[in-house]
Amino acid sequence: MADSSFDIVSKVERMEVDNAINQTSREIATRYDFKNVGATIGWTGDKIEMKADGEERVKAILDVLQGKLVARKISLKALEAGEPQLSGKEYKIFATIKEGISQENAKKISKIIRDEGPKGVKAQIQGEELRVSSKSRDDLQAVQALLKGKDLDFAVQYVNYR
């Protein structure tokens, strides 16, 4: 019998992030506490830029964005937001969306699987993803449950389950 496998990846649907940003933009345009503070949010290259004329207001924009991302089932671990910076008369926060599993994080997951997972489960690092394979599908499900129980500092998804 052939091995069963799945891939562990860290990807974010760009369209869902766009939708969350658009919803945030609409909300800050209509909310009373954002009137006349120059509050805006949008993409600048591959970063999300939030602007307002007060530090608390720009943090509030980030709060609204985080709420919209959670509503769209995007993990906040994928959002990396900086500190508010004063730029002229306004404050800005730049945020990025982290994708891909770094080599050190892949090694960390691989070590968890090797040390605490069922015997006979193999983990291979393939670029920015990790392939987990085993003869038993039950063992693969046990690995998924194990990793869901761990508090990893990055978002993971399980794809290509066969």
Tab-separated table of N, CA and C in Angstrom:
chain	number	residue	atom	x	y	z
A	1	MET	N	0.841	-1.193	0.000
A	1	MET	CA	0.000	0.000	0.000
A	1	MET	C	0.881	1.249	0.000
A	2	ALA	N	0.507	2.237	-0.794
A	2	ALA	CA	1.296	3.456	-0.919
A	2	ALA	C	1.142	4.324	0.324
A	3	ASP	N	2.158	5.151	0.551
A	3	ASP	CA	2.107	6.078	1.681
A	3	ASP	C	1.044	7.151	1.460
A	4	SER	N	0.394	7.529	2.538
A	4	SER	CA	-0.497	8.685	2.514
A	4	SER	C	0.328	9.895	2.936
A	5	SER	N	-0.086	11.082	2.489
A	5	SER	CA	0.697	12.266	2.862
A	5	SER	C	-0.174	13.519	2.841
A	6	PHE	N	0.362	14.562	3.444
A	6	PHE	CA	-0.223	15.894	3.328
A	6	PHE	C	0.915	16.906	3.434
A	7	ASP	N	0.637	18.134	3.013
A	7	ASP	CA	1.629	19.201	3.075
A	7	ASP	C	1.230	20.199	4.141
A	8	ILE	N	2.226	20.683	4.880
A	8	ILE	CA	2.013	21.762	5.835
A	8	ILE	C	2.538	23.028	5.171
A	9	VAL	N	1.673	24.018	5.001
A	9	VAL	CA	2.049	25.265	4.345
A	9	VAL	C	1.622	26.446	5.209
A	10	SER	N	2.124	27.610	4.857
A	10	SER	CA	1.699	28.848	5.499
A	10	SER	C	1.384	29.828	4.387
A	11	LYS	N	0.124	29.833	3.958
A	11	LYS	CA	-0.295	30.690	2.849
A	11	LYS	C	-1.520	31.495	3.267
A	12	VAL	N	-1.659	32.650	2.647
A	12	VAL	CA	-2.812	33.513	2.911
A	12	VAL	C	-3.418	33.889	1.561
A	13	GLU	N	-4.723	33.782	1.468
A	13	GLU	CA	-5.432	34.133	0.237
A	13	GLU	C	-5.421	35.661	0.092
A	14	ARG	N	-4.713	36.165	-0.916
A	14	ARG	CA	-4.558	37.612	-1.116
A	14	ARG	C	-5.920	38.293	-1.300
A	15	MET	N	-6.848	37.620	-1.982
A	15	MET	CA	-8.169	38.199	-2.219
A	15	MET	C	-8.920	38.412	-0.904
A	16	GLU	N	-8.773	37.484	0.038
A	16	GLU	CA	-9.434	37.634	1.334
A	16	GLU	C	-8.853	38.824	2.094
A	17	VAL	N	-7.537	39.017	2.006
A	17	VAL	CA	-6.901	40.175	2.655
A	17	VAL	C	-7.406	41.463	1.999
A	18	ASP	N	-7.498	41.478	0.664
A	18	ASP	CA	-8.051	42.645	-0.046
A	18	ASP	C	-9.461	42.950	0.437
A	19	ASN	N	-10.283	41.919	0.563
A	19	ASN	CA	-11.660	42.118	1.029
A	19	ASN	C	-11.683	42.684	2.445
A	20	ALA	N	-10.803	42.183	3.318
A	20	ALA	CA	-10.735	42.688	4.695
A	20	ALA	C	-10.309	44.155	4.714
A	21	ILE	N	-9.352	44.518	3.855
A	21	ILE	CA	-8.903	45.913	3.781
A	21	ILE	C	-10.034	46.808	3.263
A	22	ASN	N	-10.752	46.349	2.237
A	22	ASN	CA	-11.875	47.135	1.701
A	22	ASN	C	-12.971	47.322	2.744
A	23	GLN	N	-13.286	46.274	3.492
A	23	GLN	CA	-14.290	46.390	4.549
A	23	GLN	C	-13.828	47.369	5.631
A	24	THR	N	-12.548	47.295	5.990
A	24	THR	CA	-11.998	48.216	6.988
A	24	THR	C	-12.091	49.647	6.493
A	25	SER	N	-11.750	49.854	5.229
A	25	SER	CA	-11.807	51.194	4.633
A	25	SER	C	-13.231	51.748	4.678
A	26	ARG	N	-14.214	50.900	4.335
A	26	ARG	CA	-15.611	51.348	4.386
A	26	ARG	C	-16.040	51.673	5.814
A	27	GLU	N	-15.599	50.843	6.762
A	27	GLU	CA	-15.992	51.079	8.153
A	27	GLU	C	-15.399	52.372	8.696
A	28	ILE	N	-14.120	52.646	8.412
A	28	ILE	CA	-13.527	53.875	8.949
A	28	ILE	C	-14.062	55.108	8.237
A	29	ALA	N	-14.607	54.923	7.022
A	29	ALA	CA	-15.219	56.059	6.323
A	29	ALA	C	-16.573	56.419	6.938
A	30	THR	N	-17.245	55.458	7.570
A	30	THR	CA	-18.588	55.726	8.091
A	30	THR	C	-18.633	55.886	9.604
A	31	ARG	N	-17.613	55.443	10.329
A	31	ARG	CA	-17.670	55.520	11.796
A	31	ARG	C	-17.454	56.937	12.291
A	32	TYR	N	-18.209	57.306	13.306
A	32	TYR	CA	-18.163	58.659	13.851
A	32	TYR	C	-16.797	58.992	14.442
A	33	ASP	N	-16.185	58.048	15.148
A	33	ASP	CA	-14.907	58.343	15.798
A	33	ASP	C	-13.738	58.475	14.820
A	34	PHE	N	-13.966	58.176	13.544
A	34	PHE	CA	-12.924	58.363	12.533
A	34	PHE	C	-13.174	59.582	11.651
A	35	LYS	N	-14.209	60.369	11.956
A	35	LYS	CA	-14.498	61.569	11.159
A	35	LYS	C	-13.397	62.614	11.370
A	36	ASN	N	-12.958	63.219	10.292
A	36	ASN	CA	-11.990	64.324	10.303
A	36	ASN	C	-10.663	63.998	10.986
A	37	VAL	N	-10.205	62.748	10.907
A	37	VAL	CA	-8.886	62.405	11.442
A	37	VAL	C	-7.962	61.905	10.324
A	38	GLY	N	-8.423	61.987	9.088
A	38	GLY	CA	-7.598	61.583	7.947
A	38	GLY	C	-7.262	60.105	7.963
A	39	ALA	N	-8.177	59.277	8.429
A	39	ALA	CA	-7.925	57.845	8.542
A	39	ALA	C	-8.050	57.170	7.181
A	40	THR	N	-6.998	56.460	6.778
A	40	THR	CA	-7.017	55.698	5.522
A	40	THR	C	-6.273	54.383	5.714
A	41	ILE	N	-6.597	53.428	4.850
A	41	ILE	CA	-5.895	52.141	4.832
A	41	ILE	C	-5.820	51.683	3.381
A	42	GLY	N	-4.710	51.064	3.010
A	42	GLY	CA	-4.577	50.556	1.643
A	42	GLY	C	-3.224	49.898	1.437
A	43	TRP	N	-3.085	49.281	0.274
A	43	TRP	CA	-1.824	48.632	-0.088
A	43	TRP	C	-0.837	49.674	-0.584
A	44	THR	N	0.426	49.567	-0.181
A	44	THR	CA	1.523	50.308	-0.793
A	44	THR	C	2.574	49.261	-1.134
A	45	GLY	N	2.556	48.830	-2.379
A	45	GLY	CA	3.432	47.727	-2.773
A	45	GLY	C	2.936	46.443	-2.143
A	46	ASP	N	3.790	45.790	-1.366
A	46	ASP	CA	3.374	44.548	-0.713
A	46	ASP	C	3.080	44.751	0.774
A	47	LYS	N	2.992	46.019	1.191
A	47	LYS	CA	2.685	46.330	2.588
A	47	LYS	C	1.311	46.980	2.693
A	48	ILE	N	0.699	46.817	3.861
A	48	ILE	CA	-0.567	47.488	4.148
A	48	ILE	C	-0.220	48.738	4.937
A	49	GLU	N	-0.689	49.884	4.457
A	49	GLU	CA	-0.378	51.156	5.127
A	49	GLU	C	-1.644	51.718	5.759
A	50	MET	N	-1.548	52.047	7.059
A	50	MET	CA	-2.656	52.666	7.781
A	50	MET	C	-2.196	54.042	8.228
A	51	LYS	N	-3.038	55.069	7.988
A	51	LYS	CA	-2.677	56.448	8.335
A	51	LYS	C	-3.817	57.104	9.094
A	52	ALA	N	-3.447	57.937	10.068
A	52	ALA	CA	-4.406	58.778	10.778
A	52	ALA	C	-3.613	59.878	11.470
A	53	ASP	N	-4.312	60.937	11.941
A	53	ASP	CA	-3.573	62.049	12.542
A	53	ASP	C	-3.350	61.887	14.049
A	54	GLY	N	-3.649	60.720	14.595
A	54	GLY	CA	-3.363	60.461	16.006
A	54	GLY	C	-2.915	59.024	16.193
A	55	GLU	N	-2.059	58.818	17.184
A	55	GLU	CA	-1.525	57.473	17.413
A	55	GLU	C	-2.634	56.491	17.800
A	56	GLU	N	-3.578	56.943	18.648
A	56	GLU	CA	-4.685	56.065	19.061
A	56	GLU	C	-5.571	55.716	17.860
A	57	ARG	N	-5.803	56.668	16.984
A	57	ARG	CA	-6.659	56.433	15.813
A	57	ARG	C	-6.037	55.406	14.881
A	58	VAL	N	-4.733	55.496	14.646
A	58	VAL	CA	-4.093	54.545	13.730
A	58	VAL	C	-4.083	53.144	14.356
A	59	LYS	N	-3.963	53.064	15.697
A	59	LYS	CA	-4.053	51.765	16.366
A	59	LYS	C	-5.479	51.214	16.265
A	60	ALA	N	-6.461	52.107	16.301
A	60	ALA	CA	-7.858	51.678	16.157
A	60	ALA	C	-8.115	51.120	14.762
A	61	ILE	N	-7.478	51.698	13.737
A	61	ILE	CA	-7.610	51.175	12.370
A	61	ILE	C	-7.050	49.754	12.323
A	62	LEU	N	-5.891	49.545	12.962
A	62	LEU	CA	-5.292	48.210	13.020
A	62	LEU	C	-6.233	47.231	13.714
A	63	ASP	N	-6.877	47.682	14.796
A	63	ASP	CA	-7.854	46.843	15.507
A	63	ASP	C	-9.002	46.421	14.594
A	64	VAL	N	-9.529	47.380	13.831
A	64	VAL	CA	-10.641	47.081	12.918
A	64	VAL	C	-10.178	46.075	11.866
A	65	LEU	N	-8.973	46.291	11.311
A	65	LEU	CA	-8.429	45.367	10.307
A	65	LEU	C	-8.290	43.959	10.886
A	66	GLN	N	-7.771	43.852	12.101
A	66	GLN	CA	-7.608	42.533	12.713
A	66	GLN	C	-8.960	41.838	12.867
A	67	GLY	N	-9.975	42.590	13.252
A	67	GLY	CA	-11.315	42.016	13.369
A	67	GLY	C	-11.837	41.505	12.036
A	68	LYS	N	-11.594	42.257	10.979
A	68	LYS	CA	-12.052	41.852	9.640
A	68	LYS	C	-11.288	40.615	9.158
A	69	LEU	N	-9.986	40.528	9.470
A	69	LEU	CA	-9.195	39.360	9.070
A	69	LEU	C	-9.697	38.108	9.785
A	70	VAL	N	-9.982	38.236	11.083
A	70	VAL	CA	-10.483	37.091	11.846
A	70	VAL	C	-11.836	36.645	11.292
A	71	ALA	N	-12.683	37.598	10.934
A	71	ALA	CA	-13.994	37.260	10.381
A	71	ALA	C	-13.859	36.504	9.059
A	72	ARG	N	-12.756	36.732	8.338
A	72	ARG	CA	-12.528	36.050	7.065
A	72	ARG	C	-11.648	34.817	7.239
A	73	LYS	N	-11.497	34.372	8.482
A	73	LYS	CA	-10.745	33.160	8.830
A	73	LYS	C	-9.267	33.214	8.417
A	74	ILE	N	-8.671	34.395	8.562
A	74	ILE	CA	-7.241	34.554	8.332
A	74	ILE	C	-6.589	34.707	9.700
A	75	SER	N	-5.614	33.869	9.997
A	75	SER	CA	-4.956	33.900	11.300
A	75	SER	C	-4.192	35.209	11.493
A	76	LEU	N	-4.298	35.769	12.693
A	76	LEU	CA	-3.559	36.995	12.990
A	76	LEU	C	-2.059	36.741	13.085
A	77	LYS	N	-1.657	35.474	13.156
A	77	LYS	CA	-0.235	35.148	13.156
A	77	LYS	C	0.396	35.472	11.802
A	78	ALA	N	-0.424	35.567	10.766
A	78	ALA	CA	0.085	35.889	9.431
A	78	ALA	C	0.268	37.394	9.246
A	79	LEU	N	-0.309	38.202	10.146
A	79	LEU	CA	-0.203	39.663	10.045
A	79	LEU	C	0.927	40.137	10.940
A	80	GLU	N	1.872	40.834	10.349
A	80	GLU	CA	2.992	41.384	11.105
A	80	GLU	C	2.928	42.902	11.014
A	81	ALA	N	2.448	43.539	12.093
A	81	ALA	CA	2.272	44.988	12.100
A	81	ALA	C	3.393	45.649	12.884
A	82	GLY	N	3.861	46.780	12.358
A	82	GLY	CA	4.906	47.525	13.045
A	82	GLY	C	4.308	48.466	14.078
A	83	GLU	N	5.167	49.254	14.683
A	83	GLU	CA	4.727	50.253	15.658
A	83	GLU	C	4.304	51.524	14.929
A	84	PRO	N	3.403	52.320	15.537
A	84	PRO	CA	3.023	53.592	14.917
A	84	PRO	C	4.238	54.507	14.800
A	85	GLN	N	4.387	55.128	13.626
A	85	GLN	CA	5.505	56.037	13.385
A	85	GLN	C	4.949	57.400	13.009
A	86	LEU	N	5.556	58.445	13.552
A	86	LEU	CA	5.142	59.797	13.209
A	86	LEU	C	5.796	60.179	11.896
A	87	SER	N	4.970	60.596	10.939
A	87	SER	CA	5.477	60.992	9.628
A	87	SER	C	4.827	62.327	9.288
A	88	GLY	N	5.566	63.406	9.503
A	88	GLY	CA	4.972	64.732	9.292
A	88	GLY	C	3.950	64.997	10.386
A	89	LYS	N	2.689	65.221	9.988
A	89	LYS	CA	1.621	65.467	10.966
A	89	LYS	C	0.780	64.244	11.252
A	90	GLU	N	1.087	63.131	10.587
A	90	GLU	CA	0.241	61.955	10.771
A	90	GLU	C	1.051	60.747	11.223
A	91	TYR	N	0.336	59.811	11.834
A	91	TYR	CA	0.936	58.561	12.268
A	91	TYR	C	0.641	57.485	11.234
A	92	LYS	N	1.617	56.584	11.048
A	92	LYS	CA	1.455	55.493	10.088
A	92	LYS	C	1.840	54.176	10.754
A	93	ILE	N	1.142	53.125	10.351
A	93	ILE	CA	1.540	51.762	10.713
A	93	ILE	C	1.650	50.982	9.411
A	94	PHE	N	2.772	50.297	9.238
A	94	PHE	CA	2.939	49.420	8.089
A	94	PHE	C	2.807	47.986	8.577
A	95	ALA	N	2.061	47.184	7.847
A	95	ALA	CA	1.879	45.776	8.194
A	95	ALA	C	2.159	44.928	6.962
A	96	THR	N	2.672	43.734	7.195
A	96	THR	CA	2.913	42.802	6.092
A	96	THR	C	2.204	41.489	6.397
A	97	ILE	N	1.961	40.737	5.351
A	97	ILE	CA	1.365	39.416	5.475
A	97	ILE	C	2.491	38.399	5.288
A	98	LYS	N	2.717	37.587	6.319
A	98	LYS	CA	3.792	36.584	6.260
A	98	LYS	C	3.271	35.323	5.593
A	99	GLU	N	4.036	34.840	4.621
A	99	GLU	CA	3.695	33.584	3.948
A	99	GLU	C	4.937	32.721	3.851
A	100	GLY	N	4.715	31.421	3.768
A	100	GLY	CA	5.830	30.487	3.648
A	100	GLY	C	6.385	30.120	5.019
A	101	ILE	N	6.910	28.931	5.115
A	101	ILE	CA	7.511	28.453	6.355
A	101	ILE	C	9.021	28.557	6.201
A	102	SER	N	9.667	29.311	7.077
A	102	SER	CA	11.121	29.468	7.004
A	102	SER	C	11.795	28.134	7.320
A	103	GLN	N	13.079	28.029	6.954
A	103	GLN	CA	13.821	26.784	7.190
A	103	GLN	C	13.849	26.431	8.676
A	104	GLU	N	14.077	27.435	9.530
A	104	GLU	CA	14.171	27.128	10.966
A	104	GLU	C	12.816	26.700	11.532
A	105	ASN	N	11.722	27.314	11.062
A	105	ASN	CA	10.392	26.892	11.516
A	105	ASN	C	10.051	25.499	10.995
A	106	ALA	N	10.451	25.185	9.763
A	106	ALA	CA	10.214	23.854	9.207
A	106	ALA	C	10.975	22.810	10.016
A	107	LYS	N	12.202	23.136	10.416
A	107	LYS	CA	12.985	22.216	11.240
A	107	LYS	C	12.335	22.030	12.606
A	108	LYS	N	11.761	23.121	13.140
A	108	LYS	CA	11.079	23.052	14.438
A	108	LYS	C	9.872	22.106	14.364
A	109	ILE	N	9.068	22.235	13.294
A	109	ILE	CA	7.898	21.365	13.114
A	109	ILE	C	8.356	19.924	12.919
A	110	SER	N	9.379	19.740	12.113
A	110	SER	CA	9.906	18.405	11.846
A	110	SER	C	10.375	17.736	13.141
A	111	LYS	N	11.028	18.492	14.004
A	111	LYS	CA	11.508	17.965	15.286
A	111	LYS	C	10.327	17.587	16.182
A	112	ILE	N	9.279	18.413	16.213
A	112	ILE	CA	8.084	18.097	17.009
A	112	ILE	C	7.479	16.777	16.528
A	113	ILE	N	7.370	16.624	15.203
A	113	ILE	CA	6.787	15.402	14.634
A	113	ILE	C	7.653	14.184	14.981
A	114	ARG	N	8.976	14.353	14.862
A	114	ARG	CA	9.896	13.250	15.146
A	114	ARG	C	9.854	12.848	16.625
A	115	ASP	N	9.856	13.860	17.514
A	115	ASP	CA	9.929	13.583	18.954
A	115	ASP	C	8.600	13.128	19.553
A	116	GLU	N	7.492	13.780	19.158
A	116	GLU	CA	6.223	13.542	19.834
A	116	GLU	C	5.183	12.831	18.973
A	117	GLY	N	5.429	12.738	17.675
A	117	GLY	CA	4.448	12.133	16.782
A	117	GLY	C	4.529	10.618	16.780
A	118	PRO	N	3.582	9.984	16.103
A	118	PRO	CA	3.585	8.517	15.997
A	118	PRO	C	4.830	8.030	15.247
A	119	LYS	N	5.256	6.816	15.564
A	119	LYS	CA	6.415	6.234	14.876
A	119	LYS	C	6.036	5.931	13.418
A	120	GLY	N	7.001	6.012	12.526
A	120	GLY	CA	6.750	5.705	11.129
A	120	GLY	C	6.259	6.901	10.320
A	121	VAL	N	6.170	8.068	10.945
A	121	VAL	CA	5.770	9.278	10.228
A	121	VAL	C	7.037	10.008	9.812
A	122	LYS	N	7.118	10.362	8.531
A	122	LYS	CA	8.293	11.047	8.009
A	122	LYS	C	7.910	12.473	7.611
A	123	ALA	N	8.798	13.423	7.892
A	123	ALA	CA	8.586	14.813	7.502
A	123	ALA	C	9.754	15.255	6.628
A	124	GLN	N	9.442	15.810	5.447
A	124	GLN	CA	10.465	16.279	4.513
A	124	GLN	C	10.255	17.769	4.271
A	125	ILE	N	11.334	18.534	4.340
A	125	ILE	CA	11.247	19.959	4.036
A	125	ILE	C	11.386	20.125	2.526
A	126	GLN	N	10.399	20.810	1.920
A	126	GLN	CA	10.431	21.050	0.472
A	126	GLN	C	10.225	22.538	0.222
A	127	GLY	N	11.304	23.292	0.234
A	127	GLY	CA	11.219	24.735	0.018
A	127	GLY	C	10.535	25.404	1.202
A	128	GLU	N	9.394	26.044	0.949
A	128	GLU	CA	8.665	26.746	1.999
A	128	GLU	C	7.487	25.932	2.521
A	129	GLU	N	7.525	24.626	2.299
A	129	GLU	CA	6.477	23.766	2.848
A	129	GLU	C	7.095	22.478	3.367
A	130	LEU	N	6.280	21.707	4.060
A	130	LEU	CA	6.739	20.489	4.696
A	130	LEU	C	5.811	19.357	4.281
A	131	ARG	N	6.367	18.258	3.743
A	131	ARG	CA	5.554	17.099	3.363
A	131	ARG	C	5.645	16.068	4.470
A	132	VAL	N	4.493	15.654	4.978
A	132	VAL	CA	4.429	14.650	6.035
A	132	VAL	C	3.810	13.401	5.433
A	133	SER	N	4.479	12.251	5.586
A	133	SER	CA	3.956	11.017	4.997
A	133	SER	C	4.032	9.867	6.000
A	134	SER	N	3.118	8.917	5.805
A	134	SER	CA	3.040	7.740	6.667
A	134	SER	C	2.216	6.677	5.954
A	135	LYS	N	2.357	5.441	6.379
A	135	LYS	CA	1.536	4.367	5.809
A	135	LYS	C	0.103	4.446	6.340
A	136	SER	N	-0.070	4.997	7.544
A	136	SER	CA	-1.384	5.048	8.180
A	136	SER	C	-1.974	6.459	8.143
A	137	ARG	N	-3.201	6.588	7.646
A	137	ARG	CA	-3.884	7.879	7.638
A	137	ARG	C	-4.189	8.354	9.059
A	138	ASP	N	-4.413	7.394	9.955
A	138	ASP	CA	-4.676	7.745	11.355
A	138	ASP	C	-3.472	8.453	11.973
A	139	ASP	N	-2.271	7.993	11.615
A	139	ASP	CA	-1.056	8.647	12.118
A	139	ASP	C	-0.969	10.084	11.607
A	140	LEU	N	-1.357	10.297	10.358
A	140	LEU	CA	-1.324	11.657	9.798
A	140	LEU	C	-2.310	12.563	10.533
A	141	GLN	N	-3.479	12.033	10.835
A	141	GLN	CA	-4.458	12.824	11.580
A	141	GLN	C	-3.963	13.101	12.989
A	142	ALA	N	-3.236	12.163	13.578
A	142	ALA	CA	-2.650	12.370	14.901
A	142	ALA	C	-1.606	13.488	14.855
A	143	VAL	N	-0.828	13.553	13.761
A	143	VAL	CA	0.169	14.619	13.594
A	143	VAL	C	-0.528	15.973	13.487
A	144	GLN	N	-1.625	16.032	12.711
A	144	GLN	CA	-2.367	17.294	12.595
A	144	GLN	C	-2.891	17.740	13.952
A	145	ALA	N	-3.444	16.807	14.718
A	145	ALA	CA	-3.960	17.132	16.052
A	145	ALA	C	-2.825	17.600	16.966
A	146	LEU	N	-1.665	16.954	16.861
A	146	LEU	CA	-0.502	17.336	17.662
A	146	LEU	C	-0.080	18.773	17.367
A	147	LEU	N	0.006	19.104	16.072
A	147	LEU	CA	0.451	20.445	15.684
A	147	LEU	C	-0.590	21.509	16.023
A	148	LYS	N	-1.883	21.168	15.956
A	148	LYS	CA	-2.925	22.127	16.346
A	148	LYS	C	-2.844	22.428	17.835
A	149	GLY	N	-2.392	21.455	18.624
A	149	GLY	CA	-2.257	21.639	20.062
A	149	GLY	C	-1.045	22.470	20.444
A	150	LYS	N	-0.069	22.563	19.552
A	150	LYS	CA	1.140	23.343	19.822
A	150	LYS	C	0.858	24.812	19.520
A	151	ASP	N	1.509	25.707	20.278
A	151	ASP	CA	1.340	27.142	20.044
A	151	ASP	C	2.482	27.616	19.150
A	152	LEU	N	2.313	27.414	17.838
A	152	LEU	CA	3.329	27.855	16.885
A	152	LEU	C	3.176	29.356	16.669
A	153	ASP	N	4.286	30.049	16.419
A	153	ASP	CA	4.218	31.497	16.245
A	153	ASP	C	4.013	31.902	14.780
A	154	PHE	N	3.460	31.011	13.994
A	154	PHE	CA	3.118	31.299	12.602
A	154	PHE	C	1.907	30.458	12.229
A	155	ALA	N	1.175	30.898	11.214
A	155	ALA	CA	-0.050	30.213	10.803
A	155	ALA	C	0.296	29.038	9.892
A	156	VAL	N	-0.376	27.899	10.104
A	156	VAL	CA	-0.168	26.738	9.233
A	156	VAL	C	-1.507	26.224	8.721
A	157	GLN	N	-1.467	25.686	7.503
A	157	GLN	CA	-2.626	25.027	6.910
A	157	GLN	C	-2.161	23.662	6.405
A	158	TYR	N	-3.116	22.745	6.302
A	158	TYR	CA	-2.820	21.394	5.834
A	158	TYR	C	-3.486	21.212	4.480
A	159	VAL	N	-2.707	20.911	3.443
A	159	VAL	CA	-3.240	20.778	2.082
A	159	VAL	C	-2.741	19.488	1.445
A	160	ASN	N	-3.296	19.158	0.282
A	160	ASN	CA	-2.900	17.990	-0.512
A	160	ASN	C	-2.960	16.687	0.287
A	161	TYR	N	-4.017	16.503	1.033
A	161	TYR	CA	-4.160	15.283	1.836
A	161	TYR	C	-4.544	14.129	0.906
A	162	ARG	N	-3.638	13.134	0.804
A	162	ARG	CA	-3.955	11.972	-0.045
A	162	ARG	C	-3.414	10.710	0.564
